[in-house]
Amino acid sequence: MARTRKNNTANGNGNGNGRKYTSQQSLNSYIKSICDIMRRSNCAGALQYVPELTWILFLRILDEREQQEAEYAEAVGIDFSPSLQSPYRWRDWAAPFDDSLFALDSEQHFQGWKRLQLCEHTKEATELQELKEKGFISDLSQPFKTWVDFFLIPHLKQLKDQENATPKQKIISEVISGVERVRIDTQKNLLDILDKVHEISSENVDDTHIFPLSQVYEGLLLQMGEKGNDGGQFFTPRIVVRFMVQVIDPQIGETVYDAGLGTGGFPAQSYEHMAGKDNCKITDPQQLNILKHQTFYGREKDNLIYSIALANLVLHGIDEPHIWHGNTLTGGEAYGGLFADAPDQYDVILMNPPFGGKEGKEAQTGFDYKTSATQVLFLQHLLKSLKPHGRCGIVLDEGILFCTNKEAFVATKRKLLQECNLWCIVSLPAGTFVAAGGGVKANILFFEKDKTDETKDSTEKIWYYDLSDIKVGKRTPLTEADFEDFFRLLPTRGDSPKSWTVDIAARKAEAAVKAAPLEEQAETLNQQATELRDRLAALKKAKKQDTEEYSEIEQAVKEIEKEAREFKNQAQAIKDAVYDLKAVNPNAKAEEDNRTPDELLDFIEAKGSEVAEILANLRKKGR
């Protein structure tokens, strides 16, 4: 907190009213009021106002945390180096002026002193006049907004280029990397927003009764998946994220990786799980340091989402998220400064690769099995990135599971089952991703890299759990209760009306038996073709290739080889069918229509009457 001159009686936010947000609804409403100002200030949709609020909120929380760290360092007698110097700290330029609060700098400025300078256009704010004289700006009607655009943002963006820049300074630069100018249209609206954001502090938010601010921020991210926006592709429903994290159960000391980070949901939830927020599990400072600085790694290519993910992770308490900015599949790097010294393989991988994505040949060159399907390429990437005995949870489009007529799909799944123990597949309801902007049918795969016996595949049996019968929509999302039965059965992987086990090893053996006769016929035919080709070679050596015998043998070879290929393809199709991993619940009861023919005709007649009535009404309205 900023230090007061009045026996520490003033509130840390400078307003002195001791306001507390004691319910989730009150805090959500307050955030909404900030977004309302943004909507009428040139940020009409969530894809505009969420990124703008992101960097503003990030700088507010950063400043509060650094003040707390500085006061702690002073109390215990250790050195502390702030990430930002005056006047680029929130307390200098964004906080409302308050002469009862010091900004804690060597010149003993008051809180908000730079903002006061700029808003009153005092003589001390000479840098703006210099800008005008050099012709960079034409007027100074909005001096505060101009200073933010021409001084604050450029300064924050270049922090990462300073000699010996700290990880936190690099993070600050990357959070601001996509910001060129303030989107808010007027200085007054910007100041109103800053005042409201300033009231959000640890003193104002009673997190003993409501979710922390990070959860409210995640609610904003979800709004990017609203109708008319494209941000839902980067947001996995949090109930799915929590479920996957709980199943994988990452531990302190393990590295956690997401190759398609999106807004950072998986590392954020993993951090909360590992930190043991509800039971205060971590008491060792060394463990906490490992968790905050040496645990979380990820990649994201979208410029806007990359900076949002960084801010989201820092807001969750991850001080040093190691995020690589670039295309994971092509290797094209935009910025790798936060990913220095990252390992090649990880203990835990959690991710939801983009549904339906397509990549060009550039992305395919580095993969064993060439395909344009983004999810298949990501799955290959994960197999390389997972440590021996590492654990992975991944969301995949159902089409990936059942496809057996594309070589890269089958080869990738074959490699998965060979190298890893794919021990569980959870079939999600069709509407799971509707609230996040997608309606695709998806599954969650859980596997462990467990290649111990080179003579057989790691996956012998797969336990399936089926949630597809649950009706899910925007207003009826999945809940924790929907997963209770799964966790009840998980210890024994027991069978139930919703769960069953598929013996992959037995299925593979059965397929081999069925395919064997076809392979034998193909081999016999190929031997015949080889013998005939030997005869052709002898005729050619005798210069008899123009004879009728040569033509007949040549035609016979073609027909025999074609028939051999057909047998071989039939055998391969039988073997490839093993890798149709789609969840088909053997316990599901098909709905039967037991109506008699007369009842069906009555139904059709009734529907026809309804249609005729609707058409008649439409014709009346059209006259």
PDB file of C-alpha atoms in Angstrom, residues 376-614:
ATOM      1  CA  VAL A 376      -3.205 -34.342 -35.017  1.00  0.00           C
ATOM      2  CA  LEU A 377      -0.020 -32.281 -35.341  1.00  0.00           C
ATOM      3  CA  PHE A 378      -0.405 -31.045 -31.760  1.00  0.00           C
ATOM      4  CA  LEU A 379      -0.845 -34.622 -30.557  1.00  0.00           C
ATOM      5  CA  GLN A 380       2.424 -35.582 -32.274  1.00  0.00           C
ATOM      6  CA  HIS A 381       4.094 -32.564 -30.658  1.00  0.00           C
ATOM      7  CA  LEU A 382       2.866 -33.627 -27.222  1.00  0.00           C
ATOM      8  CA  LEU A 383       4.165 -37.163 -27.632  1.00  0.00           C
ATOM      9  CA  LYS A 384       7.639 -35.687 -28.162  1.00  0.00           C
ATOM     10  CA  SER A 385       7.232 -33.161 -25.340  1.00  0.00           C
ATOM     11  CA  LEU A 386       6.103 -35.570 -22.620  1.00  0.00           C
ATOM     12  CA  LYS A 387       8.735 -36.959 -20.249  1.00  0.00           C
ATOM     13  CA  PRO A 388       8.978 -40.703 -19.619  1.00  0.00           C
ATOM     14  CA  HIS A 389       6.259 -41.445 -17.015  1.00  0.00           C
ATOM     15  CA  GLY A 390       4.824 -37.980 -17.698  1.00  0.00           C
ATOM     16  CA  ARG A 391       1.043 -37.497 -17.638  1.00  0.00           C
ATOM     17  CA  CYS A 392      -1.187 -35.774 -20.169  1.00  0.00           C
ATOM     18  CA  GLY A 393      -4.794 -34.669 -20.424  1.00  0.00           C
ATOM     19  CA  ILE A 394      -5.938 -33.365 -23.814  1.00  0.00           C
ATOM     20  CA  VAL A 395      -9.285 -32.401 -25.372  1.00  0.00           C
ATOM     21  CA  LEU A 396      -9.760 -33.763 -28.890  1.00  0.00           C
ATOM     22  CA  ASP A 397     -12.469 -33.487 -31.511  1.00  0.00           C
ATOM     23  CA  GLU A 398     -14.379 -36.768 -31.775  1.00  0.00           C
ATOM     24  CA  GLY A 399     -13.551 -36.908 -35.465  1.00  0.00           C
ATOM     25  CA  ILE A 400      -9.915 -37.498 -34.564  1.00  0.00           C
ATOM     26  CA  LEU A 401     -10.904 -40.550 -32.528  1.00  0.00           C
ATOM     27  CA  PHE A 402     -13.009 -42.396 -35.068  1.00  0.00           C
ATOM     28  CA  CYS A 403     -11.128 -41.502 -38.264  1.00  0.00           C
ATOM     29  CA  THR A 404      -9.379 -44.604 -39.686  1.00  0.00           C
ATOM     30  CA  ASN A 405      -9.176 -43.715 -43.388  1.00  0.00           C
ATOM     31  CA  LYS A 406      -6.407 -41.100 -43.139  1.00  0.00           C
ATOM     32  CA  GLU A 407      -2.884 -42.394 -42.766  1.00  0.00           C
ATOM     33  CA  ALA A 408      -1.578 -39.608 -40.503  1.00  0.00           C
ATOM     34  CA  PHE A 409      -4.541 -39.948 -38.132  1.00  0.00           C
ATOM     35  CA  VAL A 410      -4.101 -43.704 -37.767  1.00  0.00           C
ATOM     36  CA  ALA A 411      -0.306 -43.522 -37.512  1.00  0.00           C
ATOM     37  CA  THR A 412      -0.495 -40.871 -34.793  1.00  0.00           C
ATOM     38  CA  LYS A 413      -2.986 -42.882 -32.754  1.00  0.00           C
ATOM     39  CA  ARG A 414      -0.929 -46.012 -33.261  1.00  0.00           C
ATOM     40  CA  LYS A 415       2.136 -44.182 -31.922  1.00  0.00           C
ATOM     41  CA  LEU A 416       0.056 -42.920 -28.976  1.00  0.00           C
ATOM     42  CA  LEU A 417      -1.015 -46.441 -28.011  1.00  0.00           C
ATOM     43  CA  GLN A 418       2.474 -47.844 -28.550  1.00  0.00           C
ATOM     44  CA  GLU A 419       4.369 -45.272 -26.463  1.00  0.00           C
ATOM     45  CA  CYS A 420       1.742 -44.293 -23.899  1.00  0.00           C
ATOM     46  CA  ASN A 421      -0.840 -45.931 -21.708  1.00  0.00           C
ATOM     47  CA  LEU A 422      -4.055 -44.296 -22.875  1.00  0.00           C
ATOM     48  CA  TRP A 423      -5.949 -45.341 -19.786  1.00  0.00           C
ATOM     49  CA  CYS A 424      -9.110 -43.210 -20.040  1.00  0.00           C
ATOM     50  CA  ILE A 425     -11.351 -41.466 -22.573  1.00  0.00           C
ATOM     51  CA  VAL A 426     -14.209 -39.269 -21.352  1.00  0.00           C
ATOM     52  CA  SER A 427     -16.953 -38.532 -23.888  1.00  0.00           C
ATOM     53  CA  LEU A 428     -18.251 -34.989 -23.313  1.00  0.00           C
ATOM     54  CA  PRO A 429     -21.762 -33.768 -24.140  1.00  0.00           C
ATOM     55  CA  ALA A 430     -22.198 -32.200 -27.562  1.00  0.00           C
ATOM     56  CA  GLY A 431     -22.934 -28.749 -26.109  1.00  0.00           C
ATOM     57  CA  THR A 432     -19.972 -28.537 -23.734  1.00  0.00           C
ATOM     58  CA  PHE A 433     -18.207 -25.813 -25.713  1.00  0.00           C
ATOM     59  CA  VAL A 434     -21.299 -23.855 -26.796  1.00  0.00           C
ATOM     60  CA  ALA A 435     -20.788 -21.165 -24.123  1.00  0.00           C
ATOM     61  CA  ALA A 436     -17.192 -20.770 -25.315  1.00  0.00           C
ATOM     62  CA  GLY A 437     -18.216 -20.277 -28.925  1.00  0.00           C
ATOM     63  CA  GLY A 438     -18.114 -23.847 -30.276  1.00  0.00           C
ATOM     64  CA  GLY A 439     -20.534 -26.721 -30.705  1.00  0.00           C
ATOM     65  CA  VAL A 440     -18.124 -29.512 -31.586  1.00  0.00           C
ATOM     66  CA  LYS A 441     -18.447 -32.976 -29.987  1.00  0.00           C
ATOM     67  CA  ALA A 442     -15.264 -33.581 -28.023  1.00  0.00           C
ATOM     68  CA  ASN A 443     -13.544 -36.099 -25.769  1.00  0.00           C
ATOM     69  CA  ILE A 444     -10.885 -35.904 -23.084  1.00  0.00           C
ATOM     70  CA  LEU A 445      -7.959 -38.318 -23.344  1.00  0.00           C
ATOM     71  CA  PHE A 446      -5.815 -39.145 -20.313  1.00  0.00           C
ATOM     72  CA  PHE A 447      -2.549 -40.979 -20.868  1.00  0.00           C
ATOM     73  CA  GLU A 448       0.874 -41.635 -19.362  1.00  0.00           C
ATOM     74  CA  LYS A 449       4.125 -42.130 -21.235  1.00  0.00           C
ATOM     75  CA  ASP A 450       4.947 -45.637 -20.083  1.00  0.00           C
ATOM     76  CA  LYS A 451       7.014 -47.540 -22.656  1.00  0.00           C
ATOM     77  CA  THR A 452       8.655 -50.292 -20.601  1.00  0.00           C
ATOM     78  CA  ASP A 453       8.250 -53.353 -22.833  1.00  0.00           C
ATOM     79  CA  GLU A 454       9.386 -52.925 -26.446  1.00  0.00           C
ATOM     80  CA  THR A 455       7.585 -56.129 -27.477  1.00  0.00           C
ATOM     81  CA  LYS A 456       4.081 -54.795 -26.876  1.00  0.00           C
ATOM     82  CA  ASP A 457       2.061 -51.582 -26.865  1.00  0.00           C
ATOM     83  CA  SER A 458       1.803 -49.556 -23.669  1.00  0.00           C
ATOM     84  CA  THR A 459      -1.984 -49.348 -23.983  1.00  0.00           C
ATOM     85  CA  GLU A 460      -3.705 -52.645 -23.297  1.00  0.00           C
ATOM     86  CA  LYS A 461      -7.075 -51.482 -21.974  1.00  0.00           C
ATOM     87  CA  ILE A 462      -8.971 -48.174 -22.169  1.00  0.00           C
ATOM     88  CA  TRP A 463     -11.546 -47.193 -19.579  1.00  0.00           C
ATOM     89  CA  TYR A 464     -14.360 -45.101 -21.071  1.00  0.00           C
ATOM     90  CA  TYR A 465     -16.756 -42.798 -19.266  1.00  0.00           C
ATOM     91  CA  ASP A 466     -19.780 -41.409 -21.123  1.00  0.00           C
ATOM     92  CA  LEU A 467     -21.296 -37.987 -20.362  1.00  0.00           C
ATOM     93  CA  SER A 468     -22.850 -37.560 -23.796  1.00  0.00           C
ATOM     94  CA  ASP A 469     -26.423 -38.107 -22.562  1.00  0.00           C
ATOM     95  CA  ILE A 470     -26.323 -34.854 -20.549  1.00  0.00           C
ATOM     96  CA  LYS A 471     -28.112 -31.958 -22.251  1.00  0.00           C
ATOM     97  CA  VAL A 472     -25.740 -28.987 -22.180  1.00  0.00           C
ATOM     98  CA  GLY A 473     -26.245 -25.464 -23.497  1.00  0.00           C
ATOM     99  CA  LYS A 474     -25.313 -21.867 -22.774  1.00  0.00           C
ATOM    100  CA  ARG A 475     -27.762 -21.682 -19.877  1.00  0.00           C
ATOM    101  CA  THR A 476     -27.250 -25.265 -18.713  1.00  0.00           C
ATOM    102  CA  PRO A 477     -23.486 -25.876 -18.588  1.00  0.00           C
ATOM    103  CA  LEU A 478     -21.750 -28.862 -17.088  1.00  0.00           C
ATOM    104  CA  THR A 479     -21.441 -28.771 -13.305  1.00  0.00           C
ATOM    105  CA  GLU A 480     -19.219 -30.473 -10.750  1.00  0.00           C
ATOM    106  CA  ALA A 481     -22.113 -32.798  -9.904  1.00  0.00           C
ATOM    107  CA  ASP A 482     -21.925 -34.240 -13.417  1.00  0.00           C
ATOM    108  CA  PHE A 483     -18.440 -35.600 -12.639  1.00  0.00           C
ATOM    109  CA  GLU A 484     -19.155 -37.043  -9.183  1.00  0.00           C
ATOM    110  CA  ASP A 485     -19.921 -40.542 -10.483  1.00  0.00           C
ATOM    111  CA  PHE A 486     -16.708 -40.510 -12.540  1.00  0.00           C
ATOM    112  CA  PHE A 487     -14.585 -39.824  -9.462  1.00  0.00           C
ATOM    113  CA  ARG A 488     -16.494 -42.480  -7.510  1.00  0.00           C
ATOM    114  CA  LEU A 489     -15.587 -45.092 -10.115  1.00  0.00           C
ATOM    115  CA  LEU A 490     -12.097 -43.796 -10.889  1.00  0.00           C
ATOM    116  CA  PRO A 491     -10.122 -45.710  -8.204  1.00  0.00           C
ATOM    117  CA  THR A 492     -11.222 -49.086  -9.609  1.00  0.00           C
ATOM    118  CA  ARG A 493     -12.163 -47.898 -13.110  1.00  0.00           C
ATOM    119  CA  GLY A 494     -15.333 -49.829 -12.618  1.00  0.00           C
ATOM    120  CA  ASP A 495     -18.099 -50.577 -15.078  1.00  0.00           C
ATOM    121  CA  SER A 496     -21.476 -48.870 -14.807  1.00  0.00           C
ATOM    122  CA  PRO A 497     -24.276 -47.697 -17.107  1.00  0.00           C
ATOM    123  CA  LYS A 498     -21.960 -44.821 -18.043  1.00  0.00           C
ATOM    124  CA  SER A 499     -18.590 -46.604 -18.026  1.00  0.00           C
ATOM    125  CA  TRP A 500     -16.998 -49.627 -19.647  1.00  0.00           C
ATOM    126  CA  THR A 501     -13.586 -51.027 -20.566  1.00  0.00           C
ATOM    127  CA  VAL A 502     -12.283 -51.848 -24.042  1.00  0.00           C
ATOM    128  CA  ASP A 503      -9.518 -54.446 -24.297  1.00  0.00           C
ATOM    129  CA  ILE A 504      -7.317 -52.898 -26.981  1.00  0.00           C
ATOM    130  CA  ALA A 505      -4.780 -55.723 -26.856  1.00  0.00           C
ATOM    131  CA  ALA A 506      -7.533 -58.274 -27.495  1.00  0.00           C
ATOM    132  CA  ARG A 507      -9.030 -56.123 -30.234  1.00  0.00           C
ATOM    133  CA  LYS A 508      -5.633 -55.860 -31.905  1.00  0.00           C
ATOM    134  CA  ALA A 509      -5.066 -59.615 -31.687  1.00  0.00           C
ATOM    135  CA  GLU A 510      -8.522 -60.313 -33.119  1.00  0.00           C
ATOM    136  CA  ALA A 511      -7.887 -57.925 -35.996  1.00  0.00           C
ATOM    137  CA  ALA A 512      -4.579 -59.634 -36.736  1.00  0.00           C
ATOM    138  CA  VAL A 513      -6.359 -63.000 -36.960  1.00  0.00           C
ATOM    139  CA  LYS A 514      -9.016 -61.603 -39.326  1.00  0.00           C
ATOM    140  CA  ALA A 515      -6.459 -59.859 -41.482  1.00  0.00           C
ATOM    141  CA  ALA A 516      -4.077 -62.820 -41.733  1.00  0.00           C
ATOM    142  CA  PRO A 517      -5.930 -64.759 -44.513  1.00  0.00           C
ATOM    143  CA  LEU A 518      -6.176 -61.604 -46.614  1.00  0.00           C
ATOM    144  CA  GLU A 519      -2.472 -60.884 -46.107  1.00  0.00           C
ATOM    145  CA  GLU A 520      -1.643 -64.477 -47.063  1.00  0.00           C
ATOM    146  CA  GLN A 521      -3.675 -64.173 -50.281  1.00  0.00           C
ATOM    147  CA  ALA A 522      -1.936 -60.897 -51.060  1.00  0.00           C
ATOM    148  CA  GLU A 523       1.460 -62.528 -50.463  1.00  0.00           C
ATOM    149  CA  THR A 524       0.570 -65.525 -52.677  1.00  0.00           C
ATOM    150  CA  LEU A 525      -0.519 -63.215 -55.485  1.00  0.00           C
ATOM    151  CA  ASN A 526       2.625 -61.115 -55.143  1.00  0.00           C
ATOM    152  CA  GLN A 527       4.744 -64.255 -55.456  1.00  0.00           C
ATOM    153  CA  GLN A 528       2.840 -65.167 -58.629  1.00  0.00           C
ATOM    154  CA  ALA A 529       3.419 -61.683 -59.971  1.00  0.00           C
ATOM    155  CA  THR A 530       7.130 -61.975 -59.181  1.00  0.00           C
ATOM    156  CA  GLU A 531       7.393 -65.255 -61.084  1.00  0.00           C
ATOM    157  CA  LEU A 532       5.598 -63.721 -64.074  1.00  0.00           C
ATOM    158  CA  ARG A 533       7.894 -60.702 -63.990  1.00  0.00           C
ATOM    159  CA  ASP A 534      10.856 -63.071 -64.105  1.00  0.00           C
ATOM    160  CA  ARG A 535       9.293 -64.611 -67.246  1.00  0.00           C
ATOM    161  CA  LEU A 536       8.876 -61.102 -68.727  1.00  0.00           C
ATOM    162  CA  ALA A 537      12.528 -60.363 -68.038  1.00  0.00           C
ATOM    163  CA  ALA A 538      13.532 -63.561 -69.848  1.00  0.00           C
ATOM    164  CA  LEU A 539      11.380 -62.692 -72.870  1.00  0.00           C
ATOM    165  CA  LYS A 540      12.792 -59.173 -72.909  1.00  0.00           C
ATOM    166  CA  LYS A 541      16.329 -60.551 -72.819  1.00  0.00           C
ATOM    167  CA  ALA A 542      15.409 -62.730 -75.798  1.00  0.00           C
ATOM    168  CA  LYS A 543      14.050 -59.598 -77.497  1.00  0.00           C
ATOM    169  CA  LYS A 544      10.509 -61.010 -77.571  1.00  0.00           C
ATOM    170  CA  GLN A 545       8.721 -58.092 -75.897  1.00  0.00           C
ATOM    171  CA  ASP A 546       6.644 -57.524 -79.037  1.00  0.00           C
ATOM    172  CA  THR A 547       5.151 -61.006 -78.914  1.00  0.00           C
ATOM    173  CA  GLU A 548       1.589 -61.897 -77.938  1.00  0.00           C
ATOM    174  CA  GLU A 549       2.919 -63.988 -75.026  1.00  0.00           C
ATOM    175  CA  TYR A 550       4.731 -60.962 -73.583  1.00  0.00           C
ATOM    176  CA  SER A 551       1.571 -58.792 -73.778  1.00  0.00           C
ATOM    177  CA  GLU A 552      -0.578 -61.463 -72.135  1.00  0.00           C
ATOM    178  CA  ILE A 553       1.874 -61.962 -69.260  1.00  0.00           C
ATOM    179  CA  GLU A 554       2.263 -58.197 -68.794  1.00  0.00           C
ATOM    180  CA  GLN A 555      -1.525 -57.777 -68.541  1.00  0.00           C
ATOM    181  CA  ALA A 556      -1.766 -60.697 -66.125  1.00  0.00           C
ATOM    182  CA  VAL A 557       0.872 -59.133 -63.858  1.00  0.00           C
ATOM    183  CA  LYS A 558      -1.109 -55.907 -63.661  1.00  0.00           C
ATOM    184  CA  GLU A 559      -4.321 -57.730 -62.758  1.00  0.00           C
ATOM    185  CA  ILE A 560      -2.635 -59.942 -60.168  1.00  0.00           C
ATOM    186  CA  GLU A 561      -0.859 -56.981 -58.517  1.00  0.00           C
ATOM    187  CA  LYS A 562      -4.114 -55.023 -58.438  1.00  0.00           C
ATOM    188  CA  GLU A 563      -5.880 -57.942 -56.749  1.00  0.00           C
ATOM    189  CA  ALA A 564      -2.987 -58.279 -54.282  1.00  0.00           C
ATOM    190  CA  ARG A 565      -3.252 -54.593 -53.377  1.00  0.00           C
ATOM    191  CA  GLU A 566      -6.983 -54.973 -52.778  1.00  0.00           C
ATOM    192  CA  PHE A 567      -6.414 -57.879 -50.391  1.00  0.00           C
ATOM    193  CA  LYS A 568      -3.635 -55.951 -48.650  1.00  0.00           C
ATOM    194  CA  ASN A 569      -5.830 -52.839 -48.301  1.00  0.00           C
ATOM    195  CA  GLN A 570      -8.678 -54.931 -46.879  1.00  0.00           C
ATOM    196  CA  ALA A 571      -6.294 -56.424 -44.322  1.00  0.00           C
ATOM    197  CA  GLN A 572      -4.905 -53.009 -43.413  1.00  0.00           C
ATOM    198  CA  ALA A 573      -8.424 -51.596 -43.006  1.00  0.00           C
ATOM    199  CA  ILE A 574      -9.191 -54.360 -40.499  1.00  0.00           C
ATOM    200  CA  LYS A 575      -6.019 -53.544 -38.557  1.00  0.00           C
ATOM    201  CA  ASP A 576      -6.626 -49.793 -38.732  1.00  0.00           C
ATOM    202  CA  ALA A 577     -10.147 -50.257 -37.345  1.00  0.00           C
ATOM    203  CA  VAL A 578      -8.474 -51.034 -34.011  1.00  0.00           C
ATOM    204  CA  TYR A 579      -7.682 -47.312 -33.835  1.00  0.00           C
ATOM    205  CA  ASP A 580     -11.297 -46.227 -34.017  1.00  0.00           C
ATOM    206  CA  LEU A 581     -11.299 -44.990 -30.425  1.00  0.00           C
ATOM    207  CA  LYS A 582     -14.713 -43.342 -30.438  1.00  0.00           C
ATOM    208  CA  ALA A 583     -16.723 -43.841 -27.256  1.00  0.00           C
ATOM    209  CA  VAL A 584     -19.677 -46.081 -28.101  1.00  0.00           C
ATOM    210  CA  ASN A 585     -21.495 -46.919 -24.891  1.00  0.00           C
ATOM    211  CA  PRO A 586     -22.543 -50.591 -25.000  1.00  0.00           C
ATOM    212  CA  ASN A 587     -24.987 -49.919 -22.163  1.00  0.00           C
ATOM    213  CA  ALA A 588     -26.869 -47.122 -23.909  1.00  0.00           C
ATOM    214  CA  LYS A 589     -30.448 -47.995 -24.780  1.00  0.00           C
ATOM    215  CA  ALA A 590     -31.543 -46.908 -28.226  1.00  0.00           C
ATOM    216  CA  GLU A 591     -34.757 -44.927 -28.289  1.00  0.00           C
ATOM    217  CA  GLU A 592     -37.384 -46.853 -30.207  1.00  0.00           C
ATOM    218  CA  ASP A 593     -40.427 -45.402 -31.906  1.00  0.00           C
ATOM    219  CA  ASN A 594     -43.254 -47.758 -30.953  1.00  0.00           C
ATOM    220  CA  ARG A 595     -46.033 -45.849 -32.689  1.00  0.00           C
ATOM    221  CA  THR A 596     -48.303 -47.819 -35.040  1.00  0.00           C
ATOM    222  CA  PRO A 597     -48.548 -46.880 -38.763  1.00  0.00           C
ATOM    223  CA  ASP A 598     -51.917 -45.203 -38.101  1.00  0.00           C
ATOM    224  CA  GLU A 599     -50.440 -43.164 -35.248  1.00  0.00           C
ATOM    225  CA  LEU A 600     -47.568 -42.043 -37.464  1.00  0.00           C
ATOM    226  CA  LEU A 601     -49.986 -40.994 -40.206  1.00  0.00           C
ATOM    227  CA  ASP A 602     -52.054 -39.024 -37.670  1.00  0.00           C
ATOM    228  CA  PHE A 603     -48.856 -37.292 -36.483  1.00  0.00           C
ATOM    229  CA  ILE A 604     -47.843 -36.379 -40.040  1.00  0.00           C
ATOM    230  CA  GLU A 605     -51.344 -35.078 -40.776  1.00  0.00           C
ATOM    231  CA  ALA A 606     -51.326 -32.918 -37.620  1.00  0.00           C
ATOM    232  CA  LYS A 607     -47.930 -31.442 -38.489  1.00  0.00           C
ATOM    233  CA  GLY A 608     -49.119 -30.773 -42.020  1.00  0.00           C
ATOM    234  CA  SER A 609     -52.097 -28.837 -40.666  1.00  0.00           C
ATOM    235  CA  GLU A 610     -49.765 -26.750 -38.469  1.00  0.00           C
ATOM    236  CA  VAL A 611     -47.551 -25.914 -41.453  1.00  0.00           C
ATOM    237  CA  ALA A 612     -50.566 -25.004 -43.577  1.00  0.00           C
ATOM    238  CA  GLU A 613     -51.842 -22.672 -40.859  1.00  0.00           C
ATOM    239  CA  ILE A 614     -48.451 -20.954 -40.526  1.00  0.00           C
TER     240      ILE A 614
END
